[in-house]
XYZ file of C-alpha atoms in Angstrom:
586
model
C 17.298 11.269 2.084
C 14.630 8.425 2.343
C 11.216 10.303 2.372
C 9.770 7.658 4.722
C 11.899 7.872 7.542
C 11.322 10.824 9.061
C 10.833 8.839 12.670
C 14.976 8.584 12.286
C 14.910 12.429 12.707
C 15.776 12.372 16.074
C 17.934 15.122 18.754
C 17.883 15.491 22.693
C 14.634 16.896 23.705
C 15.523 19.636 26.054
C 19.121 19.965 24.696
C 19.794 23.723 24.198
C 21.642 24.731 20.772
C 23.220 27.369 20.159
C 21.101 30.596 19.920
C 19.039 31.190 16.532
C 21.091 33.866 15.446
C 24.348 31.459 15.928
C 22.183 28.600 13.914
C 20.421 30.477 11.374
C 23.169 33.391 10.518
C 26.567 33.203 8.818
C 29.272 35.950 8.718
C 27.664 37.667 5.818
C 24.071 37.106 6.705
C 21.808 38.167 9.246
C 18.643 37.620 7.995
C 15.847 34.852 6.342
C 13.750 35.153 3.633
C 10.057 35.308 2.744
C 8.962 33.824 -0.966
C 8.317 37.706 -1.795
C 12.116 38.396 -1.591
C 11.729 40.544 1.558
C 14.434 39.903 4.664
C 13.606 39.398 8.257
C 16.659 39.509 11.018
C 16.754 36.390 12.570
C 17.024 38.465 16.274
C 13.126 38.874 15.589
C 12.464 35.065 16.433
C 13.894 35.426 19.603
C 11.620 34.812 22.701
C 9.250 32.620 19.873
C 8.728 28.589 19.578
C 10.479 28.091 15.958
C 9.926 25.159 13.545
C 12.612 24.027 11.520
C 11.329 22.824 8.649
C 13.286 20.281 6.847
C 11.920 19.838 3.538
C 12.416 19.175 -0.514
C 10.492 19.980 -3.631
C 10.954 16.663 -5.229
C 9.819 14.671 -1.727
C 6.136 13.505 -2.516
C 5.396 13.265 1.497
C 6.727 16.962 2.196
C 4.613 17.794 -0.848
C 1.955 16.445 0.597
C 2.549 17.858 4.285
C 3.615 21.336 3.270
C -0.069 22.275 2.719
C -1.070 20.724 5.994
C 1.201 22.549 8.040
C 0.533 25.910 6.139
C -3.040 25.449 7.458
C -1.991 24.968 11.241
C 0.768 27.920 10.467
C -1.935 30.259 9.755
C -4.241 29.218 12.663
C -0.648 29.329 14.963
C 0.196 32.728 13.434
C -2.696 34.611 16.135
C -0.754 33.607 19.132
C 1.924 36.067 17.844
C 4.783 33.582 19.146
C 5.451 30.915 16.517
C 7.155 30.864 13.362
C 8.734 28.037 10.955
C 11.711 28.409 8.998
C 12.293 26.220 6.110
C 15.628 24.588 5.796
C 15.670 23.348 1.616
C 16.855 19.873 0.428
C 16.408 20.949 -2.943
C 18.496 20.373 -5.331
C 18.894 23.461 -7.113
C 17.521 27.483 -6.207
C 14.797 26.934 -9.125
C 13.032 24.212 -7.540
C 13.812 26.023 -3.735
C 12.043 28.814 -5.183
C 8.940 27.355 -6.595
C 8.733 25.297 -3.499
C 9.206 28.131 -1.325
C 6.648 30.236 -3.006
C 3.932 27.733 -1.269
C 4.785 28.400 1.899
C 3.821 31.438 4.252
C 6.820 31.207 6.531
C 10.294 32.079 6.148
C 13.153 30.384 4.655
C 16.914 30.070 4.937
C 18.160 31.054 1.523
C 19.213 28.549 -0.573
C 22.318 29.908 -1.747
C 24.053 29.387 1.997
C 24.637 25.760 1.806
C 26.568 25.501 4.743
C 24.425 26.697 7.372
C 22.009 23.902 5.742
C 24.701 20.897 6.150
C 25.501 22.357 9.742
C 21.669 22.306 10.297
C 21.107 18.974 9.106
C 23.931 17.552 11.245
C 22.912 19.608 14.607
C 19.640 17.773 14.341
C 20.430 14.388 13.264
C 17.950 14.470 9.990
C 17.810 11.296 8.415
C 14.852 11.684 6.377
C 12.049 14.058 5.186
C 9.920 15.817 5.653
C 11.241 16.470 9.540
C 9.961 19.479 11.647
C 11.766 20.147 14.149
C 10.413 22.532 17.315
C 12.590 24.710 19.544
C 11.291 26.256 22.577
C 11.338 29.827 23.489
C 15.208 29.775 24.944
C 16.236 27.495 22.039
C 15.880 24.078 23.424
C 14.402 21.340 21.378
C 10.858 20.654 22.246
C 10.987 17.708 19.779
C 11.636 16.347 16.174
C 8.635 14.621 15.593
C 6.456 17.890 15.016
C 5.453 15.963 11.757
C 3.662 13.121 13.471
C 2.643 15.235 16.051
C 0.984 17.464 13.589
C -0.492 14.536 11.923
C -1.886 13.871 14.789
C -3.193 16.548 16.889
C -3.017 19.512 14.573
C -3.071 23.244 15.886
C -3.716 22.036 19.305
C -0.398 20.556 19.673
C 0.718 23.954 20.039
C 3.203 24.394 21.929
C 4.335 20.580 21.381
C 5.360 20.532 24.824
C 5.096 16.950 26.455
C 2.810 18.231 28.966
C 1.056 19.402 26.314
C 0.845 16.228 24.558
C 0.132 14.761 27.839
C -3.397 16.652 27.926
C -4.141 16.137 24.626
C -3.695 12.001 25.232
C -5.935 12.152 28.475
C -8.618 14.192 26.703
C -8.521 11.742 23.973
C -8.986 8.819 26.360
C -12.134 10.263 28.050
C -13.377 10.881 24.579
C -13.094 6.952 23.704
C -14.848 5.945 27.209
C -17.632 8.296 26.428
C -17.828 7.674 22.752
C -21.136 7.472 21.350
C -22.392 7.725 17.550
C -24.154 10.896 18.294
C -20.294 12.280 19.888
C -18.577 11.781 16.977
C -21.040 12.683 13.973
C -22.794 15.417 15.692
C -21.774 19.359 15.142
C -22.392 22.682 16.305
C -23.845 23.452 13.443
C -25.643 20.070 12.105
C -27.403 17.206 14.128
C -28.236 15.020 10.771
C -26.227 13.227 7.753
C -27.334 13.377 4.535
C -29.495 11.123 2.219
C -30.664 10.852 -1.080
C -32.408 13.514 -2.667
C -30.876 16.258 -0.478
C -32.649 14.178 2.456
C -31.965 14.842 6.380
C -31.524 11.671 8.850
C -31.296 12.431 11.977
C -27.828 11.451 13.651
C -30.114 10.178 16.755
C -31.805 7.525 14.346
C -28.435 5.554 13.964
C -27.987 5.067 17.618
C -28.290 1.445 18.505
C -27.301 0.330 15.358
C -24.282 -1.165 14.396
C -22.705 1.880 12.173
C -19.748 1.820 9.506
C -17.690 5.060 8.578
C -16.547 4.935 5.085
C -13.583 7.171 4.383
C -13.434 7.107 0.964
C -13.051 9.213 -2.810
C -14.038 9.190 -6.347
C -10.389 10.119 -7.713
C -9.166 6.895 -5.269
C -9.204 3.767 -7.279
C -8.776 1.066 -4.921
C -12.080 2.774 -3.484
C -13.861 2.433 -6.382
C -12.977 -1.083 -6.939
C -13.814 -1.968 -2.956
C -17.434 0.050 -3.152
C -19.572 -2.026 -5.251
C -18.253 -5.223 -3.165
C -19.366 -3.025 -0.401
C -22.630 -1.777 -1.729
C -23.812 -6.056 -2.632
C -22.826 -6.678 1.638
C -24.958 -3.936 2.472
C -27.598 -4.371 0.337
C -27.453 -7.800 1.399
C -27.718 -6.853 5.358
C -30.252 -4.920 5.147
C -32.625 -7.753 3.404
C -31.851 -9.678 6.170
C -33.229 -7.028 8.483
C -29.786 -6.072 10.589
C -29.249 -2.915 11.975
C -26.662 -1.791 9.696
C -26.068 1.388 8.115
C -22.775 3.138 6.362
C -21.770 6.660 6.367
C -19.816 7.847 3.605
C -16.732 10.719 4.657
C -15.702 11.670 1.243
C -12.033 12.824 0.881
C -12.727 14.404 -2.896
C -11.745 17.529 -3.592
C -14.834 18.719 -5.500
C -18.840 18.978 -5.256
C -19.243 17.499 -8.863
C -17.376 14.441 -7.794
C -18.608 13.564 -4.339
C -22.210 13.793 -5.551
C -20.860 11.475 -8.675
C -19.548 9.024 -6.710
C -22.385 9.265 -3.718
C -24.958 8.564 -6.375
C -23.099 4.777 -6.664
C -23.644 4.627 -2.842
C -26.889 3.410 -1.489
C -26.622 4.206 2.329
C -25.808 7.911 4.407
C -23.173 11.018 4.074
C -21.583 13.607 6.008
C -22.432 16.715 3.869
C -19.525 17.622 1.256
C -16.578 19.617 3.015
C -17.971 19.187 6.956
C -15.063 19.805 8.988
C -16.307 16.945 11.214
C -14.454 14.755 8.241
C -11.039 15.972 9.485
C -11.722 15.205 12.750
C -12.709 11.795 12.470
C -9.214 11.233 10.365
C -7.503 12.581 12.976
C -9.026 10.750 15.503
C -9.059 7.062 14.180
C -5.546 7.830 12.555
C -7.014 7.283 9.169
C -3.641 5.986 7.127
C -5.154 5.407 4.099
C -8.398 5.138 2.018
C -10.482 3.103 1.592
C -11.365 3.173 4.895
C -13.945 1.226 7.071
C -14.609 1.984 10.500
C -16.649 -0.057 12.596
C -19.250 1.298 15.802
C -21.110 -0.817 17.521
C -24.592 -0.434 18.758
C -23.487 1.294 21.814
C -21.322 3.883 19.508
C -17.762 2.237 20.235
C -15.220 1.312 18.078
C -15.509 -2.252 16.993
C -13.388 -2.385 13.874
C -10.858 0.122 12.497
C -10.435 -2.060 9.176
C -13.105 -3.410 8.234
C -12.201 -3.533 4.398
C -9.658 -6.045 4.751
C -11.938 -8.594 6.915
C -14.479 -8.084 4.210
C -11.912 -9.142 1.656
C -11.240 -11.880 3.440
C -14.454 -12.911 4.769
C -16.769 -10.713 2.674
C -20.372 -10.581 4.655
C -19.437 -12.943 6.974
C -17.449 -10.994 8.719
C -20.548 -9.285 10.175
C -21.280 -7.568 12.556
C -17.349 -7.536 13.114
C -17.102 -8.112 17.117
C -14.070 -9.685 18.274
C -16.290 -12.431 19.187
C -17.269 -13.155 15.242
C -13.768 -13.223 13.965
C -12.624 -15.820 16.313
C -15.520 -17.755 15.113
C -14.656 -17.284 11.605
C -10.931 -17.886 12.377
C -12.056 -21.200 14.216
C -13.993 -22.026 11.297
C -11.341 -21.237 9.052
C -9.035 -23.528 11.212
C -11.307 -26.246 11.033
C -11.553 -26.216 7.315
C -8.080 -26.171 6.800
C -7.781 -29.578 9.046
C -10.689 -31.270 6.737
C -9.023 -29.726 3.272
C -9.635 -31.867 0.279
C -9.046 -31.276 -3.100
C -12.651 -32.111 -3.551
C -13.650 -29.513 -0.728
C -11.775 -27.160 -2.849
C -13.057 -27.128 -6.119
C -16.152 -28.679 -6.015
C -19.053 -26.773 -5.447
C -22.979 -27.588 -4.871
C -24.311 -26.931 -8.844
C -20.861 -28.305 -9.741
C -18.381 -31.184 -9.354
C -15.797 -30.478 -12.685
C -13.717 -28.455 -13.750
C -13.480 -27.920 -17.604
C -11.002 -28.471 -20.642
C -10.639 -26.907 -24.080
C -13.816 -27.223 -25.734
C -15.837 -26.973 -22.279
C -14.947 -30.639 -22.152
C -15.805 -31.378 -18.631
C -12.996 -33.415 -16.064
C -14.794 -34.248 -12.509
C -12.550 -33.168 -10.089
C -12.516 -36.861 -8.506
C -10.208 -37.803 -11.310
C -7.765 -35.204 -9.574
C -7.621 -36.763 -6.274
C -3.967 -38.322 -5.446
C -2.561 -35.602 -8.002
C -0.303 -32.710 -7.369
C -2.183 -30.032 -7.747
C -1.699 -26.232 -8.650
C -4.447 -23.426 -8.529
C -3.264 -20.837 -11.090
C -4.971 -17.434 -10.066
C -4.138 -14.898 -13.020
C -5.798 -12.528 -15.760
C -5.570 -11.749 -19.624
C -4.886 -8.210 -18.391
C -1.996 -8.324 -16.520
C 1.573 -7.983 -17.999
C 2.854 -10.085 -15.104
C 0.580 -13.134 -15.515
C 1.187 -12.171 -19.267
C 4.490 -13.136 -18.942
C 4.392 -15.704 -16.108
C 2.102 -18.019 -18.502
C 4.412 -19.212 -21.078
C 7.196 -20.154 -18.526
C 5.047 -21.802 -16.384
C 3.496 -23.928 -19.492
C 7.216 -24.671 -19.619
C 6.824 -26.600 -16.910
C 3.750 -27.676 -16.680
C 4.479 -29.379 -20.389
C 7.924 -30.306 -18.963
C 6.367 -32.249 -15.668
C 3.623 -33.983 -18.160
C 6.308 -35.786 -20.559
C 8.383 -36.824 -17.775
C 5.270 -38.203 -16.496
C 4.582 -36.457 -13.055
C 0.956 -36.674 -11.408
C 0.926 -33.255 -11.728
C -2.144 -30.783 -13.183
C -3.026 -27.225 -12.940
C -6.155 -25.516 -12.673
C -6.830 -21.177 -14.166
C -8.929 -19.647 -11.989
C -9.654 -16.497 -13.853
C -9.816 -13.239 -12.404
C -10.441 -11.399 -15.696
C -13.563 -9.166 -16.098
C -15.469 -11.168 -18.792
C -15.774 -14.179 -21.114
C -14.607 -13.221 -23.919
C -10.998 -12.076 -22.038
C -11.100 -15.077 -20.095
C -11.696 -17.355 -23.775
C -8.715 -15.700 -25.398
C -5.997 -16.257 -22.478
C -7.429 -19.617 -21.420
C -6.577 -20.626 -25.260
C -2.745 -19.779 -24.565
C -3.019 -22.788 -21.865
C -2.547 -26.155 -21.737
C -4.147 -27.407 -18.269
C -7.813 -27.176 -16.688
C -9.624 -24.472 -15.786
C -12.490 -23.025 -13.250
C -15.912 -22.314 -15.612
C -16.083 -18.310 -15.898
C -17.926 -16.711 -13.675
C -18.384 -19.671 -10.785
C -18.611 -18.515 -7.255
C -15.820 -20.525 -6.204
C -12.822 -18.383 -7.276
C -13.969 -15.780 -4.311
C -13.896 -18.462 -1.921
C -10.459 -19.764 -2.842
C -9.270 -16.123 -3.130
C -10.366 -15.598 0.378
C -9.470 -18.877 1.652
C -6.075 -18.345 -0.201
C -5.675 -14.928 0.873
C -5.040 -14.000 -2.506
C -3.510 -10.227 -3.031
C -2.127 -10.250 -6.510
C -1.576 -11.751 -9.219
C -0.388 -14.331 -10.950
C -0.455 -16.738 -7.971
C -0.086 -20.009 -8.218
C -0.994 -22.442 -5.150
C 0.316 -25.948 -5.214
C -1.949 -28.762 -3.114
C -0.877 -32.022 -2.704
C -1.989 -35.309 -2.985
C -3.158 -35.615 0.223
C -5.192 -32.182 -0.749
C -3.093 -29.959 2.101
C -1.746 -26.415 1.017
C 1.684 -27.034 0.207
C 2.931 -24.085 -0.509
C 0.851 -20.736 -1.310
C 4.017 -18.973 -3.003
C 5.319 -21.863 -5.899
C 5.201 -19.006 -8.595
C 8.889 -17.613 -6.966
C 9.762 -21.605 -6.788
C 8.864 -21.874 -10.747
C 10.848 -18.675 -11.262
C 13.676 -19.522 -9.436
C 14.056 -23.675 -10.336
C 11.530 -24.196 -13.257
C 10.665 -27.481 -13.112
C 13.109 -28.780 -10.815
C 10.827 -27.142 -8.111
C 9.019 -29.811 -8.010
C 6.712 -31.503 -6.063
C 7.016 -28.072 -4.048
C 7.240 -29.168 -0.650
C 9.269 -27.830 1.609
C 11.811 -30.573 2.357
C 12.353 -30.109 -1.595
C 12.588 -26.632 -1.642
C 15.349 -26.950 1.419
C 17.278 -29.344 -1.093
C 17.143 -26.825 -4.111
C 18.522 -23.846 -1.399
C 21.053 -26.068 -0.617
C 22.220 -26.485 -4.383
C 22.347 -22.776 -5.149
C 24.057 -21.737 -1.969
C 26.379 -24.964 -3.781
C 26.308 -23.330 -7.082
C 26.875 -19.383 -5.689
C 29.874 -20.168 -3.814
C 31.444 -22.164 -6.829
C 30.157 -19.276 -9.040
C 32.981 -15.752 -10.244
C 32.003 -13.139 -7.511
C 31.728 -10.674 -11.023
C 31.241 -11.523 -14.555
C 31.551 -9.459 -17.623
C 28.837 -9.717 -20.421
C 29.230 -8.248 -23.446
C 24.934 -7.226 -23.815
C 26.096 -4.554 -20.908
C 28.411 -1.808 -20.125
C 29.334 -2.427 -16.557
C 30.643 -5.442 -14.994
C 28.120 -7.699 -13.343
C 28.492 -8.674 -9.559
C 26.753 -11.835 -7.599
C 23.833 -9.948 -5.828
C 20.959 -11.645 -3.441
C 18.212 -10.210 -4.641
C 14.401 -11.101 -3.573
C 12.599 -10.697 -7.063
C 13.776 -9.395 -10.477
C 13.553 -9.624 -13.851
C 16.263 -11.271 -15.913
C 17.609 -8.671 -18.566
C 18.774 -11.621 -20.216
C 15.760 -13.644 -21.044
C 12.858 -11.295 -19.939
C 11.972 -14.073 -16.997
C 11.320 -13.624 -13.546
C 13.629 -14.539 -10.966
C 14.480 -14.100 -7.293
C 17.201 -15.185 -5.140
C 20.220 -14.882 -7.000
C 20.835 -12.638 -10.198
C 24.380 -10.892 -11.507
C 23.658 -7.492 -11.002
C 24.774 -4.027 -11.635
C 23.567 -1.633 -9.417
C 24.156 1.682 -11.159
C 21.622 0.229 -14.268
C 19.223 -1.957 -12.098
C 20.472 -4.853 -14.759
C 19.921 -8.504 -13.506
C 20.347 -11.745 -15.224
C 19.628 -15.058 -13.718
C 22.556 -16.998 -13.191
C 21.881 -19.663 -16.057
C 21.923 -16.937 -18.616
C 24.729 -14.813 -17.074
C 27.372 -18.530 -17.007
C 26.083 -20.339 -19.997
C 28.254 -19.804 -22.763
C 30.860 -17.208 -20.950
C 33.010 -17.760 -24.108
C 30.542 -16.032 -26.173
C 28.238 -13.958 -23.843
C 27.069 -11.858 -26.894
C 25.214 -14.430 -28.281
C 22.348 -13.834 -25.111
C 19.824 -11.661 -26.692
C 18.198 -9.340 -24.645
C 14.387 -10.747 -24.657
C 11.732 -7.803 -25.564
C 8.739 -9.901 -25.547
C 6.737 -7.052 -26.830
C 3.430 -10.661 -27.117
C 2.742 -9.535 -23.158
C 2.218 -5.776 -23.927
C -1.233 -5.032 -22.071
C -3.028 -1.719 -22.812
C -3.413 -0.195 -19.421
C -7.051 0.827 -19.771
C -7.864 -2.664 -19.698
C -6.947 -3.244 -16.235
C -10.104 -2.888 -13.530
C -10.326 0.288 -11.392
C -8.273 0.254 -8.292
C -5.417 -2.525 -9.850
C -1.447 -1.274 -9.559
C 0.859 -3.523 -11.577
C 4.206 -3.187 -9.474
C 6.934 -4.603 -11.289
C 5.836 -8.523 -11.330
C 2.874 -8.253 -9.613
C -0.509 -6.580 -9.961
C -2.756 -6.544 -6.850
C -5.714 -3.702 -5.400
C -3.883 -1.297 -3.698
């Protein structure tokens, strides 16, 4: 089962099944099971609401869920009329059991695999975790209870669409009426936290435009995003703006919001309020970090506000609807007016540099092809990327192509950036200069290595040539798109003229022609997308130069180890994931 698709999980709301004792019970059983060992007849759920709970051990989101809607079980248990029954997609009665032992409610044992299929068929379960809700006579209420739990929590119960109804319309009069003081506000506290154990008053933020930050010390993208945040604030408030931040920490411990908090320079919701839980809930939090925007009058301007400060960093501010269009119109205009020169050149600068810090103005680049080569000495992608793209690069220069490339560096210091620049043989950005976060914003860079090709006219020609370099190598280009539309046209050419399956004597398995978007050739450690010869049961590709050269002696391709591109993992920055051939902030 896909653990992401529970939304699949659907049935006929209001469709009666049979009755629980028909779906639950077999010839030899009668009863469930609680994690203690002890039996309950299924005849004493009769006249309840019943949750089937569709869930796995080894399914990260049901992990994940499990304790969520043990919480709401517990609160539900009260009303004396709701229970949840959990239907296992383990794998074996070991991992059932430990599972099960998390869980208050009962379960249907493990051991009667039939009634499990049957269940999973009655209710059309296509993915997990899936809770399904029965009414009181057996008909299905819905088989979203997952989202809806998500959502709304305890006061869901009983699901019911009226119910859901309510809960919607309350919701709306709560946005019309929204105010600062609304949402931070408790029964029990009418302040946020500062410094030094200090109390601000909740009624001191009103009028000002306000920013919830949803966000953890164990979360690393966080921690990467909240010193970026801390220079914008810092920044806003010298200008005089009415700006503050409140911090909603998701951590699980004291020790480590109070850590973390001490990097922070603006307000908090004390550790462990409730009122945290609430606000997730009610701006659907997916995901930290998380920036929510107020505005002065205490509605919701923003809901994320960390991407448009990655793409716009402070002046995205104050984040209206109004400024974006601006920014977008801006952005527009730029784009219109793009010169290589409007690129790279800078007010304290108009060079780039060589080896040696020999300097090349950036005039002398003008009527070139050129590429902007955004990568790092720590990561294993770009690692590997480099030496096939100096391939080409060396490849296009002896063949005499206006064609140059310029590192922008997005290592952490100069001594990293030194050592990997040396393994080049183009131009480079000076460390440090100001204009690699404008052409990563411009550029909308995400991860790395990225290579952007501009032309000699200085337009963006294409903002993905590092796929065109894996894919053609030099052949790619000048990289524009009637040329790329030529090279498709050659390998759909060279894939229909190519053996539907190959056999190659470095693997076990015969190898079939796959599409497949991005990969890594087994055969010479390269990227690749596209096309590869692929077997399916190993995840083995190889690009199809290195799977049809030499088919009368395929032994003699050597699987590549390139052990050079190794790259200790503690040298990456906080908040980096390296994902197969990429590494980006999550």
């Amino acid at each position: 089962m896909a653990e992401l698709e529970q939304e699949k999980a659907v049935t006929h709301v209001g469709e009666t099944h049979e009755s629980l004792s028909s779906l639950l019970c077999n010839e030899e059983r009668d009863f469930l099971i609680r994690n203690n060992g002890d039996k309950v007849k299924v005849e004493e759920l009769e006249g309840k609401y019943v949750g089937l709970y569709f869930s796995a051990h080894w399914c990260p989101p049901c992990r994940s869920f499990t304790p969520v809607l043990s919480e709401i079980y517990k609160k539900l248990l009260e009303k004396g009329d709701f229970d949840i029954v959990f239907i296992s997609a383990d794998r074996d009665e070991k991992s059932f059991e430990e599972y099960h032992h998390t869980m208050p409610w009962l379960a249907l044992p493990f051991s009667d695999e039939n009634t499990r299929k049957n269940l999973n068929q009655a209710f059309q379960v296509h993915g997990i975790p899936c809770l399904v809700i029965l009414d009181k006579e057996g008909r299905v209420i819905t088989a979203k209870g997952v989202e809806i739990i998500k959502e709304y929590s305890a006061e869901a119960y009983p699901f019911t669409a009226e119910r859901l109804d309510e809960l919607r319309a309350k919701e709306e009069a709560i946005r019309a009426a929204q105010t600062v003081e609304s949402l931070l506000l408790s029964d029990e506290r009418d302040f946020v936290l500062g410094h030094e154990g200090t109390q601000v008053p909740v009624a001191e933020l009103a009028g000002k435009t306000v920013g919830l930050y949803f966000s953890a010390h164990w979360c690393g993208p966080c921690r990467s995003f909240t010193p970026q945040l801390v220079e914008i604030y810092n920044e806003l408030l010298k200008k005089g703006e009415a700006f503050e931040i409140v911090f909603l920490s998701r951590d699980k411990e004291e020790k480590a919001f109070e850590e973390y908090y001490a990097s922070m320079p603006w307000l908090a919701l004390p550790f462990a309020d409730n009122t945290e839980k609430n606000l997730s809930r009610y701006f659907r939090v997916p995901g930290i970090p998380t920036l929510i925007i107020l505005g002065p009058d205490g509605k919701t301007v923003q809901t994320d506000a960390v991407g448009l400060i990655r793409d716009y960093g402070i002046r995205a501010y104050p984040f209206t609807k109004e400024r974006l269009d601006e920014l977008e119109a801006e952005e527009e205009a730029k784009r219109e007016a793009q010169t290589l020169e409007s690129l790279l050149v800078s007010d304290e600068r108009n060079f780039v540099i060589n080896h040696g810090d020999a300097q090349v103005l950036v005039s002398e680049l003008v009527g070139k092809t050129v590429a902007l080569y955004f990568s790092a000495h720590w990561c294993p992608p770009c690692r590997s990327f480099t030496p096939e793209l100096t391939k080409v690069y060396n490849e296009l220069k002896e063949r005499g192509e206006t064609f140059e490339i310029v590192f922008i560096s997005m290592d952490r210091n100069q001594d990293a950036f030194e050592d990997y620049y040396k393994s080049m043989p183009w131009l480079a950005l000076p460390f440090g200069d100001k204009t690699k976060k404008d052409l990563s914003r411009f550029f909308r860079v995400r991860g790395i290595p990225s290579l952007i090709v501009v032309g000699p006219d200085g337009k963006t020609v294409t903002s993905n040539a590092r796929s065109a370099v894996s894919t053609h190598g030099a052949r790619a280009y000048p990289f524009t798109e009637a040329h790329f539309q030529r090279l498709q046209k050659e390998m759909k050419e060279l894939v229909e003229n190519s053996p539907k399956e190959i056999k190659y004597n470095q693997h076990e398995h015969p190898l079939v022609l796959t599409q497949r978007p991005v990969f890594v050739c087994d055969g010479c450690n390269k990227d690749g997308s596209a096309w590869s010869y692929y077997c399916k049961k190993c995840d083995y590709d190889l690009h199809l130069p290195c799977a049809l050269k030499d088919q009368q002696d395929p032994g003699n391709q050597e699987k590549g180890q390139n052990t050079d591109n190794a790259v200790d993992e503690n040298c990456k920055p906080a908040g980096v994931i390296c994902d197969g051939d990429v590494c980006y902030k999550a």
